[in-house]
PDB file of C-alpha atoms in Angstrom:
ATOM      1  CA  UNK A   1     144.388 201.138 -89.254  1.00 53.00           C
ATOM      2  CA  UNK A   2     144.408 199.282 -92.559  1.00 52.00           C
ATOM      3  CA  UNK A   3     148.347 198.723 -92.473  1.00 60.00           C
ATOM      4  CA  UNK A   4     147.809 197.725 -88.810  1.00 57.00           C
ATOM      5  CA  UNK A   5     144.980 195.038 -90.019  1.00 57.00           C
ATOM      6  CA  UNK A   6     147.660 193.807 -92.699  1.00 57.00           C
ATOM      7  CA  UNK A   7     150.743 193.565 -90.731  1.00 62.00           C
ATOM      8  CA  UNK A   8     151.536 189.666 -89.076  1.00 63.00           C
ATOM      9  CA  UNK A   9     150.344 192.132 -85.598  1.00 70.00           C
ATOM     10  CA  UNK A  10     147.186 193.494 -86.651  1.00 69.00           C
ATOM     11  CA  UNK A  11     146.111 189.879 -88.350  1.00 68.00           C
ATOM     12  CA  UNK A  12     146.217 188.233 -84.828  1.00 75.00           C
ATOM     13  CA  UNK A  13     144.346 190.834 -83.163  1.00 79.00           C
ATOM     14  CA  UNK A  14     141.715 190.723 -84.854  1.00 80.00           C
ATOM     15  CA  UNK A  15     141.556 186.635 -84.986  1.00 80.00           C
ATOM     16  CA  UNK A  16     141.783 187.299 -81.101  1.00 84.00           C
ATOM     17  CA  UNK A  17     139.092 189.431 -80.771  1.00 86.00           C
ATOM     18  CA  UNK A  18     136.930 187.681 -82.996  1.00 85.00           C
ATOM     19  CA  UNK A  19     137.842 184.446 -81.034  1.00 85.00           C
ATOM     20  CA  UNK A  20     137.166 185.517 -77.884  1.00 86.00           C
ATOM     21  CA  UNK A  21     133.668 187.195 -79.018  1.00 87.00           C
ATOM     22  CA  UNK A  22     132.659 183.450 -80.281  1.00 88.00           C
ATOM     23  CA  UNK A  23     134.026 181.925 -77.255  1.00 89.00           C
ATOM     24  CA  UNK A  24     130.984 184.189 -75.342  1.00 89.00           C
ATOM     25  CA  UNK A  25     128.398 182.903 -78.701  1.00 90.00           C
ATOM     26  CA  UNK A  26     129.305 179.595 -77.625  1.00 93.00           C
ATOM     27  CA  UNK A  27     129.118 179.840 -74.096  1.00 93.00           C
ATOM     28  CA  UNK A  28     125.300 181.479 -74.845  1.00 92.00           C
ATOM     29  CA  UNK A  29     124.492 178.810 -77.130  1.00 93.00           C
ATOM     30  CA  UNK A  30     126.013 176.125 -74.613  1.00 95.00           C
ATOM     31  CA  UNK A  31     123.271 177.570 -71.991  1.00 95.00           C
ATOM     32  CA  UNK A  32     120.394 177.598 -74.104  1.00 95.00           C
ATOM     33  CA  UNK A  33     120.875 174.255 -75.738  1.00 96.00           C
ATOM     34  CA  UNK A  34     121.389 172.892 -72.217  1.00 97.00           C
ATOM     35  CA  UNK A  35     117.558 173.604 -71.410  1.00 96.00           C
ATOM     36  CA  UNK A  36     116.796 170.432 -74.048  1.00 96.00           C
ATOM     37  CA  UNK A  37     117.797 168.026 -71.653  1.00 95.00           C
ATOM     38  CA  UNK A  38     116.061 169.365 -68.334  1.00 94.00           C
ATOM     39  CA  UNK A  39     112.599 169.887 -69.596  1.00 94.00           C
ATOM     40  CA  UNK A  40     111.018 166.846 -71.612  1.00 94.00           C
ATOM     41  CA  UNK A  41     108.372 168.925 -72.691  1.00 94.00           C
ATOM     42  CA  UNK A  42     110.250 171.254 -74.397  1.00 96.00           C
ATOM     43  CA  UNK A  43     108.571 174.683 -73.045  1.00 97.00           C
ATOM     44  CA  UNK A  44     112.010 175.773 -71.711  1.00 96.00           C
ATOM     45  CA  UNK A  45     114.050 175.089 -74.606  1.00 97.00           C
ATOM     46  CA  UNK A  46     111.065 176.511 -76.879  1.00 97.00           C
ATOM     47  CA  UNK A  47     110.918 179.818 -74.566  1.00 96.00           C
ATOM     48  CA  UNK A  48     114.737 180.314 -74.529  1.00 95.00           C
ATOM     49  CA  UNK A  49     114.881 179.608 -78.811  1.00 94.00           C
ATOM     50  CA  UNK A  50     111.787 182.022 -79.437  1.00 93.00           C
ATOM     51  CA  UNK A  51     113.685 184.570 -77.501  1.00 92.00           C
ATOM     52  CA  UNK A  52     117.093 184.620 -79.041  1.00 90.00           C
ATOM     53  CA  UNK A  53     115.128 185.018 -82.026  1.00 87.00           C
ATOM     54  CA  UNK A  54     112.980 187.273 -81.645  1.00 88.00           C
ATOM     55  CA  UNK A  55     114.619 189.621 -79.257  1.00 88.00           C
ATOM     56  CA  UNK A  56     116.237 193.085 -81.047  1.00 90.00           C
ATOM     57  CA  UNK A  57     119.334 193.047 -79.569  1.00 87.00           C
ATOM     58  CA  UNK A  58     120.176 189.646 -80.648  1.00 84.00           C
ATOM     59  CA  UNK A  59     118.626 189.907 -84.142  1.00 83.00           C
ATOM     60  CA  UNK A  60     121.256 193.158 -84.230  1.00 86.00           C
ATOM     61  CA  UNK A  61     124.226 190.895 -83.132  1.00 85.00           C
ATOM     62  CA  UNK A  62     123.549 188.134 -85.919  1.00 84.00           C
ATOM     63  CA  UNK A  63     124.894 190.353 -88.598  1.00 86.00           C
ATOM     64  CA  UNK A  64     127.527 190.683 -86.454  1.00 85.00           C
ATOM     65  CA  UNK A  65     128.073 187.238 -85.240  1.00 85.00           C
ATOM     66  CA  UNK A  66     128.343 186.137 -89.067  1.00 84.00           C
ATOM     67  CA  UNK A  67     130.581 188.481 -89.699  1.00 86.00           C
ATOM     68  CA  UNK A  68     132.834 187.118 -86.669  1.00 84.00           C
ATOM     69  CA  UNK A  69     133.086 184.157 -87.812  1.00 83.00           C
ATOM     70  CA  UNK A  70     133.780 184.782 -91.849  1.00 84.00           C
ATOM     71  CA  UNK A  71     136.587 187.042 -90.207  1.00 83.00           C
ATOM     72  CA  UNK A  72     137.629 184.229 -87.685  1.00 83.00           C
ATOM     73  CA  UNK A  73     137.918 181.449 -90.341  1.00 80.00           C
ATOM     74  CA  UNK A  74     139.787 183.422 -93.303  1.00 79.00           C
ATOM     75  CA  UNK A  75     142.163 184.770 -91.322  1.00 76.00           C
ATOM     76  CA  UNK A  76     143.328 181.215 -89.927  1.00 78.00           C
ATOM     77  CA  UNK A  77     143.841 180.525 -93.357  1.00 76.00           C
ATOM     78  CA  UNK A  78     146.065 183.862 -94.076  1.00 74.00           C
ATOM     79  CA  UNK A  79     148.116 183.168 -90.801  1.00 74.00           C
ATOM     80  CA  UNK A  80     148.596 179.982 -91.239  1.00 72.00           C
ATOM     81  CA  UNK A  81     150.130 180.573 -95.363  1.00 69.00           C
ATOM     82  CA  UNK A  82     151.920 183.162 -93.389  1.00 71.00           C
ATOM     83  CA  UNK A  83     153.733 180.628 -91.204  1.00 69.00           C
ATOM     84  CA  UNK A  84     154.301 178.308 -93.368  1.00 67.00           C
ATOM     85  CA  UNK A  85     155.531 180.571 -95.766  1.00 70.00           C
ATOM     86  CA  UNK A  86     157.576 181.600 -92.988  1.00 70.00           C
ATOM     87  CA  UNK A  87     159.263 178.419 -92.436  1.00 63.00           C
ATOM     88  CA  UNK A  88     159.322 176.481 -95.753  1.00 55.00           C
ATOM     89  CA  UNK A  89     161.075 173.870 -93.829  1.00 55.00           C
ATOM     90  CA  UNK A  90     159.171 172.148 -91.294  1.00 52.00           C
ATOM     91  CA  UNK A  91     160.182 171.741 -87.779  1.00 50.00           C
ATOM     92  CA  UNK A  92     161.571 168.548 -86.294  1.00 53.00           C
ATOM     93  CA  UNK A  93     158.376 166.726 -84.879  1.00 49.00           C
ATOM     94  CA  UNK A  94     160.563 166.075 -81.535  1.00 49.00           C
ATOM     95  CA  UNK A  95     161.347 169.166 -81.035  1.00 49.00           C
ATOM     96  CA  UNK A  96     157.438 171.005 -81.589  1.00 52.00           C
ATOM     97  CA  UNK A  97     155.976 168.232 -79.688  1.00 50.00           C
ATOM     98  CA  UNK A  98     158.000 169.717 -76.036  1.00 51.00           C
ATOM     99  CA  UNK A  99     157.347 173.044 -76.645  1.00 55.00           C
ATOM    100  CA  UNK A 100     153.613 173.130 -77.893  1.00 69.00           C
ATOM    101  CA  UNK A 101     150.560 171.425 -77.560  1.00 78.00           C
ATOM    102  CA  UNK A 102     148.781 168.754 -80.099  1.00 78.00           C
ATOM    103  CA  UNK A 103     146.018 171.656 -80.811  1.00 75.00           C
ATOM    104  CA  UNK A 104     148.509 174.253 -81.108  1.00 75.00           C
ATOM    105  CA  UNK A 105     150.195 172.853 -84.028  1.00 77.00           C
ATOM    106  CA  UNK A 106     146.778 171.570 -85.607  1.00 78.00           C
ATOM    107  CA  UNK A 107     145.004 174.467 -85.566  1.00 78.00           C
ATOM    108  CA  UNK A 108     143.899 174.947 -88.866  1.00 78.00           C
ATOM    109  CA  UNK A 109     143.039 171.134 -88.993  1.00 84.00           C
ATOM    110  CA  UNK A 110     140.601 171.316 -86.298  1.00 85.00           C
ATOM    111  CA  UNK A 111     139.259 174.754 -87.530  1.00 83.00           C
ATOM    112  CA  UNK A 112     138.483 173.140 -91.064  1.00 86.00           C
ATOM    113  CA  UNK A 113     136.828 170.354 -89.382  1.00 89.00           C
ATOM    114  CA  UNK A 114     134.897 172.517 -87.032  1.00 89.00           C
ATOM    115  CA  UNK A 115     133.868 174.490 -90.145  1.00 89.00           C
ATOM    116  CA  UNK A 116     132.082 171.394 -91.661  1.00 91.00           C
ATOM    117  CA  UNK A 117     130.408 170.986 -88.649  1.00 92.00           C
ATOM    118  CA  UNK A 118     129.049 173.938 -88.433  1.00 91.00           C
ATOM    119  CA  UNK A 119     127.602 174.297 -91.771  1.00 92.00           C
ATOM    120  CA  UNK A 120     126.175 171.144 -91.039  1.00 94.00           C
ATOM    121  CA  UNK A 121     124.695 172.453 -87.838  1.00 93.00           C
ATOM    122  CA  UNK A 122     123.308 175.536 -89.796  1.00 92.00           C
ATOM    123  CA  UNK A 123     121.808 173.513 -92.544  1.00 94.00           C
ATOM    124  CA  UNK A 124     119.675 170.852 -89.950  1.00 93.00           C
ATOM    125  CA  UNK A 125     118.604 173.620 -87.479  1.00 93.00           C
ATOM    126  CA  UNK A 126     119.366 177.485 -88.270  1.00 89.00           C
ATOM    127  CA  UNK A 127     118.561 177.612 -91.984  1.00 92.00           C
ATOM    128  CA  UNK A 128     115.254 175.814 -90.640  1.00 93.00           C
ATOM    129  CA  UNK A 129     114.345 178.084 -87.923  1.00 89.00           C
ATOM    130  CA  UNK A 130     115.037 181.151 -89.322  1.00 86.00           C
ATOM    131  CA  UNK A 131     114.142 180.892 -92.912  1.00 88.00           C
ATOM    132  CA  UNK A 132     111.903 178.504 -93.245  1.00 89.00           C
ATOM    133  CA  UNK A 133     109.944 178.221 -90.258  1.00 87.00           C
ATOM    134  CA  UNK A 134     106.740 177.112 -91.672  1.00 89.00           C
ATOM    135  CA  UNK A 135     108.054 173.711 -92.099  1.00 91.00           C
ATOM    136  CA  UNK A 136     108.012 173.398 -88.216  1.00 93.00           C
ATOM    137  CA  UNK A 137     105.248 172.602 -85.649  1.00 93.00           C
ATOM    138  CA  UNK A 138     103.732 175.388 -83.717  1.00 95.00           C
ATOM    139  CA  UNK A 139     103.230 175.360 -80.025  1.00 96.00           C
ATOM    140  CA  UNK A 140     101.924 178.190 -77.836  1.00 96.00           C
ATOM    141  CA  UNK A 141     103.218 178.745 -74.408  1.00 96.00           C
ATOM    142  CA  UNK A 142     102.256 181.394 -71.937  1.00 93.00           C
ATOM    143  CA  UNK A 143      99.707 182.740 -74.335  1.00 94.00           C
ATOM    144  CA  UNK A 144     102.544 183.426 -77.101  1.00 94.00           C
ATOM    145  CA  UNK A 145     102.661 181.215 -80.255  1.00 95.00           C
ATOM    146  CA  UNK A 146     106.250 180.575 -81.438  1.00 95.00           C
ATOM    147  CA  UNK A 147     108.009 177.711 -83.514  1.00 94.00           C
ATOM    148  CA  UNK A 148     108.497 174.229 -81.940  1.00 97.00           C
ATOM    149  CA  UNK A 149     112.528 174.785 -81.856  1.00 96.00           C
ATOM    150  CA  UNK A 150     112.442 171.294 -79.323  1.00 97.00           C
ATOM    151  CA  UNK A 151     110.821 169.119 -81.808  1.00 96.00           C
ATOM    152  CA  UNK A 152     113.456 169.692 -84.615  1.00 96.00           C
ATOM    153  CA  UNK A 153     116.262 169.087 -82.556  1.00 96.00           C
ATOM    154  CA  UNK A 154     115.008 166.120 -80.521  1.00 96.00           C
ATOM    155  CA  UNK A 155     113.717 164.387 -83.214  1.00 95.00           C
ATOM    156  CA  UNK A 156     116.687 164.387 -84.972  1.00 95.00           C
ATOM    157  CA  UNK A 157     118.805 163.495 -82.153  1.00 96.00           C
ATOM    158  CA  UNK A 158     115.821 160.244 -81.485  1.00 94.00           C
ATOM    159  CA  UNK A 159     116.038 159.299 -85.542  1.00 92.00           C
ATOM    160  CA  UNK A 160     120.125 159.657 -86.161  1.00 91.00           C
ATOM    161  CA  UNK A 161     122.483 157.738 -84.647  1.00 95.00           C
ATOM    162  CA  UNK A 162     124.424 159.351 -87.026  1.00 95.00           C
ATOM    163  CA  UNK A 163     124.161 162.237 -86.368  1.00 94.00           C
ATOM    164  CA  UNK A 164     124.615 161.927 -82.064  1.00 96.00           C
ATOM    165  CA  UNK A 165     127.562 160.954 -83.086  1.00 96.00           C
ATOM    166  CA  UNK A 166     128.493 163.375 -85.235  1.00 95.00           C
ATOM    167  CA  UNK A 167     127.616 166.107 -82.750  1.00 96.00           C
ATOM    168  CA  UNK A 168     129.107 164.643 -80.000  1.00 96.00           C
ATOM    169  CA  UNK A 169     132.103 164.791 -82.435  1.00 96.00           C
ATOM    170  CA  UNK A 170     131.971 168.033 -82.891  1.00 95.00           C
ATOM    171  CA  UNK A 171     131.468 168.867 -79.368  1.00 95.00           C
ATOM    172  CA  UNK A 172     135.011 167.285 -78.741  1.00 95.00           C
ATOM    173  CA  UNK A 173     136.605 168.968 -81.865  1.00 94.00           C
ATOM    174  CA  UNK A 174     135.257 172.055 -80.440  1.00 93.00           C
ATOM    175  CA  UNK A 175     136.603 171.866 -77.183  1.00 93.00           C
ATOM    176  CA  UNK A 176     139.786 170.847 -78.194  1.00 93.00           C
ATOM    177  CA  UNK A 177     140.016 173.949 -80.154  1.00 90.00           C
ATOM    178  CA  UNK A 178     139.223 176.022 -77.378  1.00 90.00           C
ATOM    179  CA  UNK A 179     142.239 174.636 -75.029  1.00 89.00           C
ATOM    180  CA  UNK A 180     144.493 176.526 -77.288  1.00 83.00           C
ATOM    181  CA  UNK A 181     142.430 179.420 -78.972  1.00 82.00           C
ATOM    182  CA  UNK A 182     141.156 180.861 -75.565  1.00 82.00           C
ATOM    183  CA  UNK A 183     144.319 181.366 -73.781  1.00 81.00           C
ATOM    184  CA  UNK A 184     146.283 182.169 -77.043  1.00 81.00           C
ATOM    185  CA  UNK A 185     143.766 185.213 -77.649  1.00 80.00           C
ATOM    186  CA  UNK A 186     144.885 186.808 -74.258  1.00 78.00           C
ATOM    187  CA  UNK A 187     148.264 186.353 -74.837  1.00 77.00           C
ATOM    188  CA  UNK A 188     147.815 188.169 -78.141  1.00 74.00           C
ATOM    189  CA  UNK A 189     146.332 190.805 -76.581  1.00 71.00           C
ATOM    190  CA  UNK A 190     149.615 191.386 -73.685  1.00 71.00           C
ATOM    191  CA  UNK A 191     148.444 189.245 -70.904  1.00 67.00           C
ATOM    192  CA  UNK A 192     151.553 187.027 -71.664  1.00 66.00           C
ATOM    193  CA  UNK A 193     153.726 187.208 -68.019  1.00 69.00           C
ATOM    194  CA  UNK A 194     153.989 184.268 -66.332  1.00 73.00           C
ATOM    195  CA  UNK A 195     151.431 184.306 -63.734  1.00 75.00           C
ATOM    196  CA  UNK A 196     148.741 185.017 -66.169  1.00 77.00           C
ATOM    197  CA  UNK A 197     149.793 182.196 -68.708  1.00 79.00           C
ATOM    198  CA  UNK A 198     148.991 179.621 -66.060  1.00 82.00           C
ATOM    199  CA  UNK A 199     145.920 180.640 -64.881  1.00 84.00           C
ATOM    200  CA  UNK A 200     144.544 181.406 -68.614  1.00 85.00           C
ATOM    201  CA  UNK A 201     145.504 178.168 -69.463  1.00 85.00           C
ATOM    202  CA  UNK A 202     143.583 176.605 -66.864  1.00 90.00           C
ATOM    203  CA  UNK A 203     140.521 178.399 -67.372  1.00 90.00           C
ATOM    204  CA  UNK A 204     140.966 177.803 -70.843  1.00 90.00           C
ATOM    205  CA  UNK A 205     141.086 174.195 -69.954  1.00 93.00           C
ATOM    206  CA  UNK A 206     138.201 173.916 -67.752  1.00 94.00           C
ATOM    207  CA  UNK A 207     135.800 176.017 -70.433  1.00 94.00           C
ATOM    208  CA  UNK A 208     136.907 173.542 -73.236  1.00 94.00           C
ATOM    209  CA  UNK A 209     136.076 170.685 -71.081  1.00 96.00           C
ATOM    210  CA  UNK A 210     132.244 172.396 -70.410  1.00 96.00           C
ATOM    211  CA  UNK A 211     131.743 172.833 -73.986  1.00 96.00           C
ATOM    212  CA  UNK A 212     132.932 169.589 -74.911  1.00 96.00           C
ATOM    213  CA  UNK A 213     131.029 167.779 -72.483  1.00 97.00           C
ATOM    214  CA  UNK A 214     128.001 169.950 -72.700  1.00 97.00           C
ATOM    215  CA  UNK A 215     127.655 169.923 -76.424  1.00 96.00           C
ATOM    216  CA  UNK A 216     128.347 165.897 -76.330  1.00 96.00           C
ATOM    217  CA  UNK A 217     125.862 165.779 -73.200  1.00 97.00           C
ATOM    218  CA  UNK A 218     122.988 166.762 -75.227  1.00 97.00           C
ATOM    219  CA  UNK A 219     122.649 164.040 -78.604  1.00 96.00           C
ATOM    220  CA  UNK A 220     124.034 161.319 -76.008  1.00 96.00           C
ATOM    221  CA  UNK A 221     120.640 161.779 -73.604  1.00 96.00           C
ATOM    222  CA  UNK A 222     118.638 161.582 -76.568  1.00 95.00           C
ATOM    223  CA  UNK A 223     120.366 158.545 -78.048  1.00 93.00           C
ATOM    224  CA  UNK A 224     120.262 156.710 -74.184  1.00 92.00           C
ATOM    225  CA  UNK A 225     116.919 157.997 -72.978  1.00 88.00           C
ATOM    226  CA  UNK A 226     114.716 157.319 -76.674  1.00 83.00           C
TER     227      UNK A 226
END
């Protein structure tokens, strides 16, 4: 196992797999953050935060989840010294540009920037929620006291121009990833014949543009609507 995990092979499994299990995070995430903008109140988005935190199997799949993406990120970095080691001399731009996409070739770019982003993200609402969560308001809904999750977020979103943008940036960086690292998973795992390539690469298409739009969706209806 441990010369499969170090051969050029074994290395893009495992980014695969650890892709595609953050491609599911984010499609989670996606839902619940969605439930800021159709509730002004914020009981839904309150109820759906106080679950994913308090619920065992999801406090058993942070661990997990961190570990996914440590794994996901520092292997991008080996692969990509790995390539260019492999080719010292860099392609003709003509030539890359008609056989691969923008995202493709940038993938490393876009996963640095996405990094920044999401240590960002952590540092404004996860750090906040989880270890310091009597800095927050507490509501109680349905009898059950929990953190006002809604309240961070909004009013962040209401104060920071700034920052909508920045998320809504990050939305897009995100989704662009995704056009390329969902498909390109599969295809490291076999599904690589023709028929499959095309659909893949549609559906990879279609999920990048929910999370992009979704993620964007959510600062932009507090920047319009406050």
């Amino acid at each position: 196992m441990s010369n499969f995990l170090l051969a050029s092979i074994g290395r893009k499994f495992l980014m695969s797999i650890t892709g595609l299990f953050l491609s599911m995070f984010i499609g989670v995430h996606l839902a619940i953050n969605l439930l800021l903008i159709f509730d002004d109140s914020g009981e839904l988005f309150n109820v759906g935060a106080h679950f994913m935190a308090s619920n065992p199997a999801i406090k058993i799949m942070e661990p997990l989840l961190g570990l996914g993406f440590l794994i996901h990120i520092l292997w991008s970095f080996v692969l990509e010294y790995q390539n260019w080691k492999a080719r010292p001399v860099k392609y003709n731009k003509k030539d890359r540009g008609g056989s691969s996409t923008w995202a493709s070739r940038n993938m490393l770019i876009l996963g640095a920037l996405i990094l920044v982003f999401l240590v960002i993200h952590i540092i404004n609402f996860f750090w906040v929620i989880k270890f310091n969560p009597h800095s927050m308001q507490t509501v109680t809904i349905g009898g059950t006291v929990m953190e006002d999750a809604y309240t961070l977020v909004a009013d962040l979103f209401k104060a920071s121009i700034v920052y909508d943008i920045f998320y809504v940036f990050g939305g897009v960086l995100l989704g662009i990833h995704l056009t390329h690292g969902f498909w390109s998973a599969f295809q490291t795992l076999g599904l690589n014949n023709k028929n499959w390539m095309k659909r893949l690469q549609f559906l990879a298409m279609v999920y990048a543009v929910i999370v992009a739009v979704g993620f964007s969706v959510i600062p932009l209806y507090f920047l319009i609507k406050f």
